[in-house]
XYZ file of N, CA, C and O in Angstrom:
680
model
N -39.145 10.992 8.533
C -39.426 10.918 9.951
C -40.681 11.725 10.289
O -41.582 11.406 11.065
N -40.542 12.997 9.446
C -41.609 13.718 9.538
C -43.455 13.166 9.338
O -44.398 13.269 10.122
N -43.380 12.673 8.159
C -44.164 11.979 7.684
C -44.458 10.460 8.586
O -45.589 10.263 8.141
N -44.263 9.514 9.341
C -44.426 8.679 10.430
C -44.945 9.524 11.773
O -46.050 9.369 12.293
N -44.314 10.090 12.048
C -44.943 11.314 13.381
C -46.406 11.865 12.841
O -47.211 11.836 13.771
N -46.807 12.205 11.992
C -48.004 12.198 11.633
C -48.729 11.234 11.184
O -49.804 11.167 11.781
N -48.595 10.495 10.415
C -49.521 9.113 10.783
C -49.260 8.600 11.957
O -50.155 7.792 12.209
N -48.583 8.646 12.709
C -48.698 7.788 14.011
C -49.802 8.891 15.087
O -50.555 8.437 15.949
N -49.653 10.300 14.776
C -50.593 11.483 15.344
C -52.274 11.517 15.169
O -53.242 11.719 15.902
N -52.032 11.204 13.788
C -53.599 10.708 12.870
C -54.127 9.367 13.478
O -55.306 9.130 13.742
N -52.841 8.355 13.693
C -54.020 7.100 13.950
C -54.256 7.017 15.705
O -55.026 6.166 16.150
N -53.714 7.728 16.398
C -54.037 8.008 17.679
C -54.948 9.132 18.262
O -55.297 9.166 19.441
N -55.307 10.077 17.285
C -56.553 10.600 17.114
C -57.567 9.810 16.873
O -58.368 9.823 17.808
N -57.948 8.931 15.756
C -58.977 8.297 15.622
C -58.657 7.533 16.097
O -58.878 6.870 15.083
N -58.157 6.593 16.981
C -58.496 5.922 18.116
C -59.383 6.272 19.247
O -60.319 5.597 19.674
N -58.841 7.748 19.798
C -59.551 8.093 20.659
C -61.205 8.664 20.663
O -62.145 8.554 21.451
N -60.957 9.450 19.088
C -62.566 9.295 18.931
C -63.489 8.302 18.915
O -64.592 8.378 19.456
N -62.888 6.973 18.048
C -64.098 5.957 18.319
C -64.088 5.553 19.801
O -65.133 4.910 19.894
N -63.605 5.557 20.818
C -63.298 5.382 22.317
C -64.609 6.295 22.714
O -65.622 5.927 23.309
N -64.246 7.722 22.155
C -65.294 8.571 23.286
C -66.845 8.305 22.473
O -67.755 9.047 22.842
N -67.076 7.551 21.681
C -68.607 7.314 21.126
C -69.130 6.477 22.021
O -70.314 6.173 21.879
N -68.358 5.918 23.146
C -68.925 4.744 24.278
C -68.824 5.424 25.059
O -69.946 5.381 25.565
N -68.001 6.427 25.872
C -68.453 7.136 27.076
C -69.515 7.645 27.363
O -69.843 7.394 28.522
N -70.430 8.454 26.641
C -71.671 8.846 27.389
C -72.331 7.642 28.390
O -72.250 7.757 29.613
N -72.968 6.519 27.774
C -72.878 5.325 28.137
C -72.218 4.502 29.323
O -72.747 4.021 30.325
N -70.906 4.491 28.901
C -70.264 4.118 30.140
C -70.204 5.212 31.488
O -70.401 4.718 32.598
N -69.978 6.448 31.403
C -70.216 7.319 32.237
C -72.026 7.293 32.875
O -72.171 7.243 34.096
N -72.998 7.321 32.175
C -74.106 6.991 32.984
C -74.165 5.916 33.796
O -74.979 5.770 34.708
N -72.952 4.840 33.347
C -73.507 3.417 33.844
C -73.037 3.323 35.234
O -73.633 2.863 36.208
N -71.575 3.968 35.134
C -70.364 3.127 35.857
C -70.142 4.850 37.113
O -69.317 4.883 38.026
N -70.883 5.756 36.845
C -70.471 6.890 37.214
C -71.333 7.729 37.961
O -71.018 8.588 38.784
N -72.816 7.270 37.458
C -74.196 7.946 38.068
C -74.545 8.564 39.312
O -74.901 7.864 40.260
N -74.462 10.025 39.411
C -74.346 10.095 40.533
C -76.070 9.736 41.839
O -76.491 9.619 42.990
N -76.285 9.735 40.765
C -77.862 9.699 41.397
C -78.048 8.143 42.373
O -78.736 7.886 43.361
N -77.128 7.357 41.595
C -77.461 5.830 42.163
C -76.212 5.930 43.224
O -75.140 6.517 43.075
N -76.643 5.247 44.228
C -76.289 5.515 46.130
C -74.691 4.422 45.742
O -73.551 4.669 46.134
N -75.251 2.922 44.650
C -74.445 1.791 44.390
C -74.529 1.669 43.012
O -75.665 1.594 42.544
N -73.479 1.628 42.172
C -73.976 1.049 40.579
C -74.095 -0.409 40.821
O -73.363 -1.243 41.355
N -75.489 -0.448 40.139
C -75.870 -1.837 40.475
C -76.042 -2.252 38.852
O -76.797 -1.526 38.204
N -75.388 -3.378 38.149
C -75.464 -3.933 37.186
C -74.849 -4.859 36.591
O -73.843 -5.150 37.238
N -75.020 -5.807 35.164
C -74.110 -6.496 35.276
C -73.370 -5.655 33.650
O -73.850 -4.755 32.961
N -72.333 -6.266 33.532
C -71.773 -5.480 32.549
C -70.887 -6.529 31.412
O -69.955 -7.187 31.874
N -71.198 -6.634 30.048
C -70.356 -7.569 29.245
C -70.092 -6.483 27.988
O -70.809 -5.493 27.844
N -69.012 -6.788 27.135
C -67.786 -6.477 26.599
C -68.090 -7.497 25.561
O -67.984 -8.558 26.177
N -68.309 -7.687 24.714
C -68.381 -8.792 23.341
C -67.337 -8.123 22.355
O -67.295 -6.913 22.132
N -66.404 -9.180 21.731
C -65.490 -8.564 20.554
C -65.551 -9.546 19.780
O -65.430 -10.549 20.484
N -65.722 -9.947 18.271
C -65.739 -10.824 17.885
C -65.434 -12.010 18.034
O -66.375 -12.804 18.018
N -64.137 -12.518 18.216
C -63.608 -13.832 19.123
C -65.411 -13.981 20.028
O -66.446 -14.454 19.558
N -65.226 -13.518 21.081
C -66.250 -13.594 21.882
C -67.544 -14.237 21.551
O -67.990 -15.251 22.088
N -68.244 -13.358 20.358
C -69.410 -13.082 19.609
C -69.391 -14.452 18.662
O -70.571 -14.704 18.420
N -68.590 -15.367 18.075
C -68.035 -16.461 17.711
C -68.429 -17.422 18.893
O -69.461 -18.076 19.045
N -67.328 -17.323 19.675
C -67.316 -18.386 20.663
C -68.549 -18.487 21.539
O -68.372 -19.249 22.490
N -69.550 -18.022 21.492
C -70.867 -18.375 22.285
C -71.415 -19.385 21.676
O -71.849 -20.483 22.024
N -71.293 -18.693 20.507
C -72.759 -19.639 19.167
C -72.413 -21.007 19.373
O -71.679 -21.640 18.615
N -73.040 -21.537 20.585
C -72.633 -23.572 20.753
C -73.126 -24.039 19.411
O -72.239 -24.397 18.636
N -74.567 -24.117 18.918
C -75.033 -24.457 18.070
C -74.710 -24.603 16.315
O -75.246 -25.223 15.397
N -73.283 -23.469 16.462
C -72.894 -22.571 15.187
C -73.890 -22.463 14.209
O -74.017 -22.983 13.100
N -74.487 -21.771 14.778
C -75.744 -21.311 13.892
C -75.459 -20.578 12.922
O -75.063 -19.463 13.263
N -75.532 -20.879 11.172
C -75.500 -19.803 10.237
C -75.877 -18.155 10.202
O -75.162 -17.157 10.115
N -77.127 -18.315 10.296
C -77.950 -17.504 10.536
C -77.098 -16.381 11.284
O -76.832 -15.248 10.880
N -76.652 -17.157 12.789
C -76.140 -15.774 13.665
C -74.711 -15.201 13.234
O -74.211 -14.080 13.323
N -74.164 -16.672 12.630
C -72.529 -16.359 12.099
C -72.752 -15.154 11.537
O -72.173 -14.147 11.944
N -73.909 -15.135 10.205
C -74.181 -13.966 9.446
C -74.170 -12.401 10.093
O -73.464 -11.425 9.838
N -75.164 -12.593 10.948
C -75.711 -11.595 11.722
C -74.407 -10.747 12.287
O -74.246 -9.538 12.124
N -73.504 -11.650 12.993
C -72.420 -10.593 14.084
C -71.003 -10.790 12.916
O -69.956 -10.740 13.561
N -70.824 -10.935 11.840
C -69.703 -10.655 10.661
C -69.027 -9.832 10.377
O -67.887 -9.871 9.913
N -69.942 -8.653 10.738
C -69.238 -7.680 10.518
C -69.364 -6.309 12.114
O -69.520 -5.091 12.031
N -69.211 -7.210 13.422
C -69.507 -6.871 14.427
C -68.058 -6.378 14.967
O -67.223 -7.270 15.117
N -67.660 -4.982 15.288
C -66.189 -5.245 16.332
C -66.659 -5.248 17.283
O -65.835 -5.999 17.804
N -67.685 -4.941 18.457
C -67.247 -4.728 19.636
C -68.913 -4.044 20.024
O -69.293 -2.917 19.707
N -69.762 -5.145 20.827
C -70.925 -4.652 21.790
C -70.605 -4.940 23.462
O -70.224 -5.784 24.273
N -71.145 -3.335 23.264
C -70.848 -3.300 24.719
C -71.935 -3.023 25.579
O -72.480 -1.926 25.453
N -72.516 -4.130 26.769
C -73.549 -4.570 27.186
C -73.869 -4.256 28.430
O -73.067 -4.732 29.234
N -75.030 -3.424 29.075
C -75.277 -2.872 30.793
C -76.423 -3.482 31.105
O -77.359 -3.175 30.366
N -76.773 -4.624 32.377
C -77.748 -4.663 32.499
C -78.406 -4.066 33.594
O -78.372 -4.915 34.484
N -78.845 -3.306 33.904
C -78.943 -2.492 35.449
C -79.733 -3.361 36.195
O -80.399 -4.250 35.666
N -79.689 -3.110 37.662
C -81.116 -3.335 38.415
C -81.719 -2.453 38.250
O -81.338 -1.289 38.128
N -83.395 -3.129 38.201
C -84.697 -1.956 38.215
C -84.880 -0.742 39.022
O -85.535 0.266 38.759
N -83.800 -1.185 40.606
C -84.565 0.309 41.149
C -82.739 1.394 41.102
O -82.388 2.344 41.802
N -81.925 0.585 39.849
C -80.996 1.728 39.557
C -81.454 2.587 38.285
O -80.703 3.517 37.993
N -82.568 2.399 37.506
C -82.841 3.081 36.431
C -83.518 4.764 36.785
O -84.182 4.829 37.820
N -83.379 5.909 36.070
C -83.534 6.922 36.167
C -83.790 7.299 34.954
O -82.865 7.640 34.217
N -85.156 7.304 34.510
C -85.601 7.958 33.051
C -85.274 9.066 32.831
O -85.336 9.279 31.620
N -84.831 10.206 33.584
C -84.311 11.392 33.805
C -82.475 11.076 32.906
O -81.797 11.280 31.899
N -82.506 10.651 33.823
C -80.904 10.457 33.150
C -80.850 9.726 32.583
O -79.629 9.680 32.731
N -81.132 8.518 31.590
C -80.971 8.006 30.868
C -81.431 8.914 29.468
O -80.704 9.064 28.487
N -82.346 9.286 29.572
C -82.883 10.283 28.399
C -82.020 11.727 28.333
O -82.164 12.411 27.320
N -81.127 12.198 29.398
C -79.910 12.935 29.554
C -78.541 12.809 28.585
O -77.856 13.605 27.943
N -78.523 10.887 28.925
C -77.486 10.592 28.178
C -77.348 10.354 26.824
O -76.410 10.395 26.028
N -78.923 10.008 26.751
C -78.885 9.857 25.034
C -78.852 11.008 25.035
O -77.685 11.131 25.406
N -79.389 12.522 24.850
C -78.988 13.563 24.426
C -77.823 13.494 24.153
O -77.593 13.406 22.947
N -76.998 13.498 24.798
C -75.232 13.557 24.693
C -74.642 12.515 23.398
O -73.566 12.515 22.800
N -75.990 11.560 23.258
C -75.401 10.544 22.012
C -75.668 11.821 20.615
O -74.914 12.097 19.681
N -76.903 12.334 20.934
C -77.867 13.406 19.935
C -76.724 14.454 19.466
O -76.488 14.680 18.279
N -76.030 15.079 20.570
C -75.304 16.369 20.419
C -73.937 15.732 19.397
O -73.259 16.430 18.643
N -73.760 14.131 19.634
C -72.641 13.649 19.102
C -73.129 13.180 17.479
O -72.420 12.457 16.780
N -74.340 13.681 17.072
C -75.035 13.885 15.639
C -75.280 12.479 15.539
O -74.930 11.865 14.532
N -75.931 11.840 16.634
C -76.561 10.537 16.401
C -77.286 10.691 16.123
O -77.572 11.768 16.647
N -78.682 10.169 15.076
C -79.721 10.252 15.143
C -80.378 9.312 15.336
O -79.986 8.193 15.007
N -81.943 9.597 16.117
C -82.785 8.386 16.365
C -83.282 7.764 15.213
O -83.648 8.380 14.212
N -83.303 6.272 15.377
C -83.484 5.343 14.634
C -84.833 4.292 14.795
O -85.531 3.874 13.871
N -84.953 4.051 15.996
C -86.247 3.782 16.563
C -86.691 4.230 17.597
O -86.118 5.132 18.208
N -87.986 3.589 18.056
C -88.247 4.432 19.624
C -89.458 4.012 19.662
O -90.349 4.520 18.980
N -89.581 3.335 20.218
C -90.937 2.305 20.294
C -91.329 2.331 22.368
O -90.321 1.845 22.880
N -92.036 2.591 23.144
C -92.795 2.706 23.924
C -94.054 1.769 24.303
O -94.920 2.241 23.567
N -94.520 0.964 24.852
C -95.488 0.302 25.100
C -95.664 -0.005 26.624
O -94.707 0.375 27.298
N -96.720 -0.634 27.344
C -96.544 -0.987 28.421
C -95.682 -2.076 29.189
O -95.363 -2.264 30.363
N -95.431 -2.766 27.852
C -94.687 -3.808 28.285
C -93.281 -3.963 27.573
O -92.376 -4.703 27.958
N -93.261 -3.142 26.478
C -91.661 -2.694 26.327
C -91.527 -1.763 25.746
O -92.363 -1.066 25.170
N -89.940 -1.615 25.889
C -88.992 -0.849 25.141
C -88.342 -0.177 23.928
O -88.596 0.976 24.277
N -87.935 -0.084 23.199
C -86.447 -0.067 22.348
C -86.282 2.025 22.151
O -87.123 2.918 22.250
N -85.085 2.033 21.910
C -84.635 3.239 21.923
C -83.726 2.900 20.878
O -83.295 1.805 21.240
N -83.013 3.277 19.466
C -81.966 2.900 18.856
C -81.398 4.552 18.297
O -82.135 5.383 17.768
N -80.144 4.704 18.535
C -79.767 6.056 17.789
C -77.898 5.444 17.323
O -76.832 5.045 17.792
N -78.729 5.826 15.916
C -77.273 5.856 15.143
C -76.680 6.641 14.499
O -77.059 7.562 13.775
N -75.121 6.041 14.933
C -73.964 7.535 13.448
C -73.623 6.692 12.433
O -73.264 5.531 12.630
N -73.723 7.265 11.227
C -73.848 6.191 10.084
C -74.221 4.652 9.762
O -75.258 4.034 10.007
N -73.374 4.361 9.314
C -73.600 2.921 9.452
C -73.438 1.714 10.310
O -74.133 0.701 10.233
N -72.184 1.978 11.362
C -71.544 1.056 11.932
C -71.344 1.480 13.294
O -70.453 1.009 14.001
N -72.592 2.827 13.875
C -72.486 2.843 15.299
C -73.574 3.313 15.814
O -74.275 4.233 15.391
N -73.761 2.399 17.117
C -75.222 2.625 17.317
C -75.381 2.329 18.877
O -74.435 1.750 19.412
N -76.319 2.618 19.541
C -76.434 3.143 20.980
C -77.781 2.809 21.360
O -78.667 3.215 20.608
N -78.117 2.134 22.402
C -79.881 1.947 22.587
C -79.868 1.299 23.929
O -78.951 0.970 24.680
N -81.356 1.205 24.009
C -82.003 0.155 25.130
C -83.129 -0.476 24.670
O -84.161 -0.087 24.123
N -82.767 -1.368 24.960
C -84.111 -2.396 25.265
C -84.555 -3.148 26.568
O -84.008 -3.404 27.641
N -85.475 -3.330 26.151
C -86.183 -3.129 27.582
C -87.217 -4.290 27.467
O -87.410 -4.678 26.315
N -88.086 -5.064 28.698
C -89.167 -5.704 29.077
C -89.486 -6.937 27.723
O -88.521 -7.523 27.233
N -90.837 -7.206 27.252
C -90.538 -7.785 26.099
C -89.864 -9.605 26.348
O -89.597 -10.239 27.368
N -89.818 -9.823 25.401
C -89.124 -11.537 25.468
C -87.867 -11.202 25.961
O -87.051 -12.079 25.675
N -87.290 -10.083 26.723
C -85.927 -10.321 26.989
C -86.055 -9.892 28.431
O -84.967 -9.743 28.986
N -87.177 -9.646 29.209
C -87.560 -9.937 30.202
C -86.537 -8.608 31.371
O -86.911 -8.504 32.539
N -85.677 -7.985 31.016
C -85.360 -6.939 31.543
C -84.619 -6.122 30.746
O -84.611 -6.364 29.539
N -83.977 -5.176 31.187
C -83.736 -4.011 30.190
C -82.171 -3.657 30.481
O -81.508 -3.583 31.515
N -81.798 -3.418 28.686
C -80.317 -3.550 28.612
C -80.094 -2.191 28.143
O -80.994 -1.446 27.755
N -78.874 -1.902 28.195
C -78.209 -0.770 27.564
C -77.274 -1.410 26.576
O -76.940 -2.594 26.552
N -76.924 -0.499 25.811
C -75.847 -1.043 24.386
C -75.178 -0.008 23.480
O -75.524 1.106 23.086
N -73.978 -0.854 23.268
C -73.183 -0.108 22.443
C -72.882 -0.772 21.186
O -72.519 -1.902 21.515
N -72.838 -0.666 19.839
C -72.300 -1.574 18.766
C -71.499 -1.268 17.919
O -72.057 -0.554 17.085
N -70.383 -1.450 17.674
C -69.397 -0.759 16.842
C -69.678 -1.869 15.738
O -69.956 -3.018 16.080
N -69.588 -1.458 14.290
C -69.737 -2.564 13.206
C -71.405 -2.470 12.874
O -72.365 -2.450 13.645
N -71.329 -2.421 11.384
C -72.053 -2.647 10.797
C -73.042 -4.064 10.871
O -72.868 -5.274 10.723
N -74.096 -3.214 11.168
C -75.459 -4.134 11.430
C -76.666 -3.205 10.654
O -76.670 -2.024 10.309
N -77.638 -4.238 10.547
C -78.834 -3.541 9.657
C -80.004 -3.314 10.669
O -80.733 -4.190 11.133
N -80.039 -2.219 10.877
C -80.956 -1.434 12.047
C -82.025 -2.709 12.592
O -82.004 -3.067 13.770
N -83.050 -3.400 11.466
C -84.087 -4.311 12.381
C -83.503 -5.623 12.774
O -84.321 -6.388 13.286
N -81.782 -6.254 12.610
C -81.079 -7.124 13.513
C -80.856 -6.631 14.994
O -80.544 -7.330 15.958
N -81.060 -5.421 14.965
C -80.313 -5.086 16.452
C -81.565 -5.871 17.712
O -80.958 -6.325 18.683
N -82.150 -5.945 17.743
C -83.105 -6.649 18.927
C -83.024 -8.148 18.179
O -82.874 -8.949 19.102
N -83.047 -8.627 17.341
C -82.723 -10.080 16.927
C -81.358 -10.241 17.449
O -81.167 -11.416 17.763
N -80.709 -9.757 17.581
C -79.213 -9.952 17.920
C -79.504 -10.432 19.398
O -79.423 -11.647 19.577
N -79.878 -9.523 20.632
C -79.914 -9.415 21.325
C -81.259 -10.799 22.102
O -81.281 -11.521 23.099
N -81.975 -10.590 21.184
C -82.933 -11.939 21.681
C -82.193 -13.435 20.872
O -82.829 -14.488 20.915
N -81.135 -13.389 20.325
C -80.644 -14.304 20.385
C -79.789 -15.035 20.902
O -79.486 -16.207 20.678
N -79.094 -13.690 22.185
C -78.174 -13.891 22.408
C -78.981 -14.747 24.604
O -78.530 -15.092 25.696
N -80.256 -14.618 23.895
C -80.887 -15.518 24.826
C -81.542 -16.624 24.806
O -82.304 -17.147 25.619
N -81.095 -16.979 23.607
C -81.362 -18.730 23.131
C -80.564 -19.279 24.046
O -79.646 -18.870 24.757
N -81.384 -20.805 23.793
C -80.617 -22.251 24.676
C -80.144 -22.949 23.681
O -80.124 -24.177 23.761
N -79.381 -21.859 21.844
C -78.516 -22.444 21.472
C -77.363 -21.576 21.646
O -76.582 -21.464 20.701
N -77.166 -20.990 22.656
C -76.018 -19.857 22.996
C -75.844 -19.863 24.347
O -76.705 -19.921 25.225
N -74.384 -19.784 24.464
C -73.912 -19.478 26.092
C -74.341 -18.418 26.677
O -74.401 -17.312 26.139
N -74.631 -18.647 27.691
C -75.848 -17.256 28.632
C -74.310 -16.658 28.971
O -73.591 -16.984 29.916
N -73.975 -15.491 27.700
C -73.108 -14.565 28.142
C -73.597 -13.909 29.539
O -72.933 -13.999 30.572
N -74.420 -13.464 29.478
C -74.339 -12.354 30.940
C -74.737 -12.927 32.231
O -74.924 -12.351 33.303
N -74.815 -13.945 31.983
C -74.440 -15.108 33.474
C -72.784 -14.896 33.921
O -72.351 -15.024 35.066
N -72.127 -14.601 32.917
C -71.204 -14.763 33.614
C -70.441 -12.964 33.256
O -69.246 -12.671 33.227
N -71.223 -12.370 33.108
C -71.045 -10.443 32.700
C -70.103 -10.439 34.475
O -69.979 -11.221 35.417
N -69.703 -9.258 34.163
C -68.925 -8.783 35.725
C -70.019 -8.002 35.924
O -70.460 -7.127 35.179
N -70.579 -8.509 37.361
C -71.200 -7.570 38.056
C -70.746 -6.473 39.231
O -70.157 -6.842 40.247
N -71.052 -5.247 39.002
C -70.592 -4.925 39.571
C -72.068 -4.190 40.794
O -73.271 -4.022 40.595
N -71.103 -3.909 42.101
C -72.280 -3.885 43.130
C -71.378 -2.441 44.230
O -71.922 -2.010 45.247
């Protein structure tokens, strides 16, 4: 009996840790105090999901999201963004021994990527062929230069415009 009470103790611990590797994130998004309204739209991908878009069933992407559990997707409005606090929150990814992975700057775009090992990773992208700027979460193993292929694919017209139908919230 003894022995069940602790694995059942152990696997409800690591539950909750992989949980709090998405709060910084969700707390900037959904919580900000700076913004008057959270203005954004917001999608949740879990495999099923990440499957069921691909109209085309494209190989290629089958490959790509295989070993995907769970992206979790913010798209803000422009005048809810705060470079102040967004660069706040990644710290909080930093203190959680993420490290940066990319970080690319230009006038016309984005990317920010910080990861913990292999299979978790945290970013934005921004401007660019994807025409506004996302926040992200990815649980599952992906190979660092898919992560913006992922995401510009997931804006093909051989894929369901997931975040047409994201919950917005206002």
């Amino acid at each position: 009996m003894k022995r069940y009470l602790v694995i059942i103790t152990i696997g409800i611990l690591s539950i909750q840790g992989a949980f709090a590797q998405e709060w910084p994130l969700k707390d900037f998004m959904e919580n900000n105090p700076n913004a008057e309204l959270p203005r954004f739209s917001k999608a949740c991908l879990y495999p099923s999901t990440l499957r069921m878009i691909n109209l085309s069933q494209n190989p290629e992407y089958q490959d790509l999201i295989s070993e995907i559990d769970k992206v979790l997707v913010y798209i803000p409005d422009a005048d809810f963004l705060n470079a102040t606090d967004a660069d706040k929150m990644f710290d909080q990814y930093r203190e959680k021994d993420y490290k940066e992975l990319a970080s690319v700057r230009t006038n016309v775009e984005s990317i920010l990527i910080l990861g913990k090992g292999t299979d978790q990773f945290v970013g934005t992208l921004g401007g660019g062929e994807l025409g506004r700027t996302m926040f992200f979460y990815i649980k599952g193993s992906l190979q660092l230069q898919n992560i913006p292929k992922l995401f510009e694919t997931f804006q093909s017209s051989d894929m369901l415009d997931v975040f047409s139908f994201a919950e917005r919230v206002n």
